Amino acid sequence: MTANASASRSAAPPGSIDQPGEFPAPPRPAGRWARRAAFFGPAFVVSMAYVDPGNFATNTAAGATYGYLLLWVILVANVIAMFIQYLSAKLGMATGRSLPELCRETCGRPLTLLLWGQAEIVAIATDLAELIGGAVALNLLFGVPLIPGVLITAAVSVLLLVLAPQGRHRFEMVLAGMLLIILGGFLYQAVDAGPSPEAAAGLLPGFAGAESVLLATGIVGATVMPHVIYLHSALTRSTTRDPTHQAKALRRTRREIVVALSFAGLANMTMLVTAAAVFHRGGHTGTDTLHEAYSGLGSLLGPTAAITFAVALLAAGLASSSVGTYAGQIIMEGFLRRRIPLIVRRAATLVPAAGILLAGMEPTRALILSQAALSFGIPFALVPLIIFTSRRKLMGTLVNRRHTTIAAVTAIALISALNLFLLAEPLFG
């Protein structure tokens, strides 16, 4: 890290939200279980991005239209997400720098600007989904019009970020609580809808035409979120170079990732299973929007199921929007060594969301398309991540093993194949 960078960071007060990733370490909790709970932090922040409103849209549409057909996509995407977040966390631990910082330090200026530009587009697409999702939830629960709903969602997400300077664990605990609200809501709906032996067949890979591939790509984009690849490396930055300490911390982080993302994966799978059991199995295959899902759950399962759906959607929109803004700050700081006021960043991301709604686009369709767009940003984050984590001089004892690198390259190939299909299908039918 250069002296100028250090001076730039020291200019902001410790723990300032304009200085993401640089929070003072919270006091060590007393008690065995309190100390263990303290380790479930960064992964739970990241996990909220895996159950954002985009997931609601893609999973509900997939379950209603194709039944359990695409359940395997969620499972595979979640396993890939665990693996990628592990690499991202390991990078921060081994180098003490975030992925954007390493890109800035090792890539030329033109390439750095290109990577920053696409990362900002990804962050905007993410915010679009989260703001629209929160607005839809407020509309379902309280009848708030969509445009005011976007403004309310943006304001509350900023208030959530205010928790961060008081010690990051408070922010992490709030997000973990929201994740449990989302999971609990969909587990209730899945149990109410009743189990189906057909669900097991959904774990076998398969598609049913180009539209199913679009939904699958949206599921991948909504699960393997590029902006939290950048974010996780910043949340786990460490100054220690002791191999024993690093190895112990990495094992602990690996367990944390598995637990947090398992909760997120289970929530996503219950979303699809509920939609398949309630809508597809009941012949309501045209249930493609969040409004239709809400009304359908209310009429088929009762008002409680509808309310839990909307409350879960609201929790997802508020929490994931705050995580997206947090990631946006990390991205700009890392690639450009610049920070902008949080309100300015929040206002900038309001424009595309409000514009899409004012243009009359159906909110759920906008969510699905935004998630497919996110899938195109994944390789831009993954390729540098693999390159850096494969360099022994940079990573030391935490360098990737050969089979780890092969698995990462395979993940990129699978995601890129889906993207290429989406590009080629309109041209060649």
JSON list of C-alpha atoms in Angstrom, two decimals, residues 44 47-48 50-52 56 175-191 259-271 274 308-309 311-313 315-316:
[
{"chain": "A", "resi": 44, "resn": "PHE", "atom": "CA", "xyz": [-23.56, -13.14, 6.79]},
{"chain": "A", "resi": 47, "resn": "SER", "atom": "CA", "xyz": [-25.07, -13.89, 2.26]},
{"chain": "A", "resi": 48, "resn": "MET", "atom": "CA", "xyz": [-27.73, -11.15, 2.17]},
{"chain": "A", "resi": 50, "resn": "TYR", "atom": "CA", "xyz": [-27.70, -14.08, -2.23]},
{"chain": "A", "resi": 51, "resn": "VAL", "atom": "CA", "xyz": [-31.32, -13.62, -1.15]},
{"chain": "A", "resi": 52, "resn": "ASP", "atom": "CA", "xyz": [-32.03, -10.22, -2.65]},
{"chain": "A", "resi": 56, "resn": "PHE", "atom": "CA", "xyz": [-37.38, -13.75, -5.37]},
{"chain": "A", "resi": 175, "resn": "LEU", "atom": "CA", "xyz": [-28.35, -8.65, 8.51]},
{"chain": "A", "resi": 176, "resn": "ALA", "atom": "CA", "xyz": [-28.19, -12.14, 10.01]},
{"chain": "A", "resi": 177, "resn": "GLY", "atom": "CA", "xyz": [-31.55, -11.49, 11.67]},
{"chain": "A", "resi": 178, "resn": "MET", "atom": "CA", "xyz": [-33.07, -10.41, 8.35]},
{"chain": "A", "resi": 179, "resn": "LEU", "atom": "CA", "xyz": [-31.72, -13.54, 6.68]},
{"chain": "A", "resi": 180, "resn": "LEU", "atom": "CA", "xyz": [-33.48, -15.64, 9.31]},
{"chain": "A", "resi": 181, "resn": "ILE", "atom": "CA", "xyz": [-36.72, -13.71, 8.72]},
{"chain": "A", "resi": 182, "resn": "ILE", "atom": "CA", "xyz": [-36.51, -14.50, 5.00]},
{"chain": "A", "resi": 183, "resn": "LEU", "atom": "CA", "xyz": [-35.69, -18.17, 5.58]},
{"chain": "A", "resi": 184, "resn": "GLY", "atom": "CA", "xyz": [-38.41, -18.55, 8.22]},
{"chain": "A", "resi": 185, "resn": "GLY", "atom": "CA", "xyz": [-41.03, -17.00, 5.96]},
{"chain": "A", "resi": 186, "resn": "PHE", "atom": "CA", "xyz": [-40.34, -19.35, 3.07]},
{"chain": "A", "resi": 187, "resn": "LEU", "atom": "CA", "xyz": [-40.02, -22.42, 5.26]},
{"chain": "A", "resi": 188, "resn": "TYR", "atom": "CA", "xyz": [-43.49, -21.60, 6.60]},
{"chain": "A", "resi": 189, "resn": "GLN", "atom": "CA", "xyz": [-44.84, -21.33, 3.06]},
{"chain": "A", "resi": 190, "resn": "ALA", "atom": "CA", "xyz": [-43.11, -24.54, 1.92]},
{"chain": "A", "resi": 191, "resn": "VAL", "atom": "CA", "xyz": [-44.55, -26.51, 4.86]},
{"chain": "A", "resi": 259, "resn": "VAL", "atom": "CA", "xyz": [-23.09, -21.96, 7.42]},
{"chain": "A", "resi": 260, "resn": "ALA", "atom": "CA", "xyz": [-24.13, -18.50, 6.18]},
{"chain": "A", "resi": 261, "resn": "LEU", "atom": "CA", "xyz": [-24.50, -19.45, 2.52]},
{"chain": "A", "resi": 262, "resn": "SER", "atom": "CA", "xyz": [-26.27, -22.70, 3.43]},
{"chain": "A", "resi": 263, "resn": "PHE", "atom": "CA", "xyz": [-28.97, -20.57, 5.07]},
{"chain": "A", "resi": 264, "resn": "ALA", "atom": "CA", "xyz": [-29.13, -18.41, 1.94]},
{"chain": "A", "resi": 265, "resn": "GLY", "atom": "CA", "xyz": [-29.20, -21.46, -0.35]},
{"chain": "A", "resi": 266, "resn": "LEU", "atom": "CA", "xyz": [-31.97, -23.08, 1.67]},
{"chain": "A", "resi": 267, "resn": "ALA", "atom": "CA", "xyz": [-34.00, -19.86, 1.44]},
{"chain": "A", "resi": 268, "resn": "ASN", "atom": "CA", "xyz": [-33.57, -19.80, -2.35]},
{"chain": "A", "resi": 269, "resn": "MET", "atom": "CA", "xyz": [-34.53, -23.43, -2.73]},
{"chain": "A", "resi": 270, "resn": "THR", "atom": "CA", "xyz": [-37.65, -22.99, -0.60]},
{"chain": "A", "resi": 271, "resn": "MET", "atom": "CA", "xyz": [-38.65, -20.02, -2.78]},
{"chain": "A", "resi": 274, "resn": "THR", "atom": "CA", "xyz": [-43.02, -23.08, -2.81]},
{"chain": "A", "resi": 308, "resn": "THR", "atom": "CA", "xyz": [-44.78, -13.62, 5.11]},
{"chain": "A", "resi": 309, "resn": "PHE", "atom": "CA", "xyz": [-43.83, -13.43, 1.41]},
{"chain": "A", "resi": 311, "resn": "VAL", "atom": "CA", "xyz": [-42.29, -9.22, 4.72]},
{"chain": "A", "resi": 312, "resn": "ALA", "atom": "CA", "xyz": [-39.45, -11.45, 3.50]},
{"chain": "A", "resi": 313, "resn": "LEU", "atom": "CA", "xyz": [-39.26, -9.44, 0.27]},
{"chain": "A", "resi": 315, "resn": "ALA", "atom": "CA", "xyz": [-36.32, -7.53, 4.51]},
{"chain": "A", "resi": 316, "resn": "ALA", "atom": "CA", "xyz": [-34.41, -8.70, 1.45]}
]
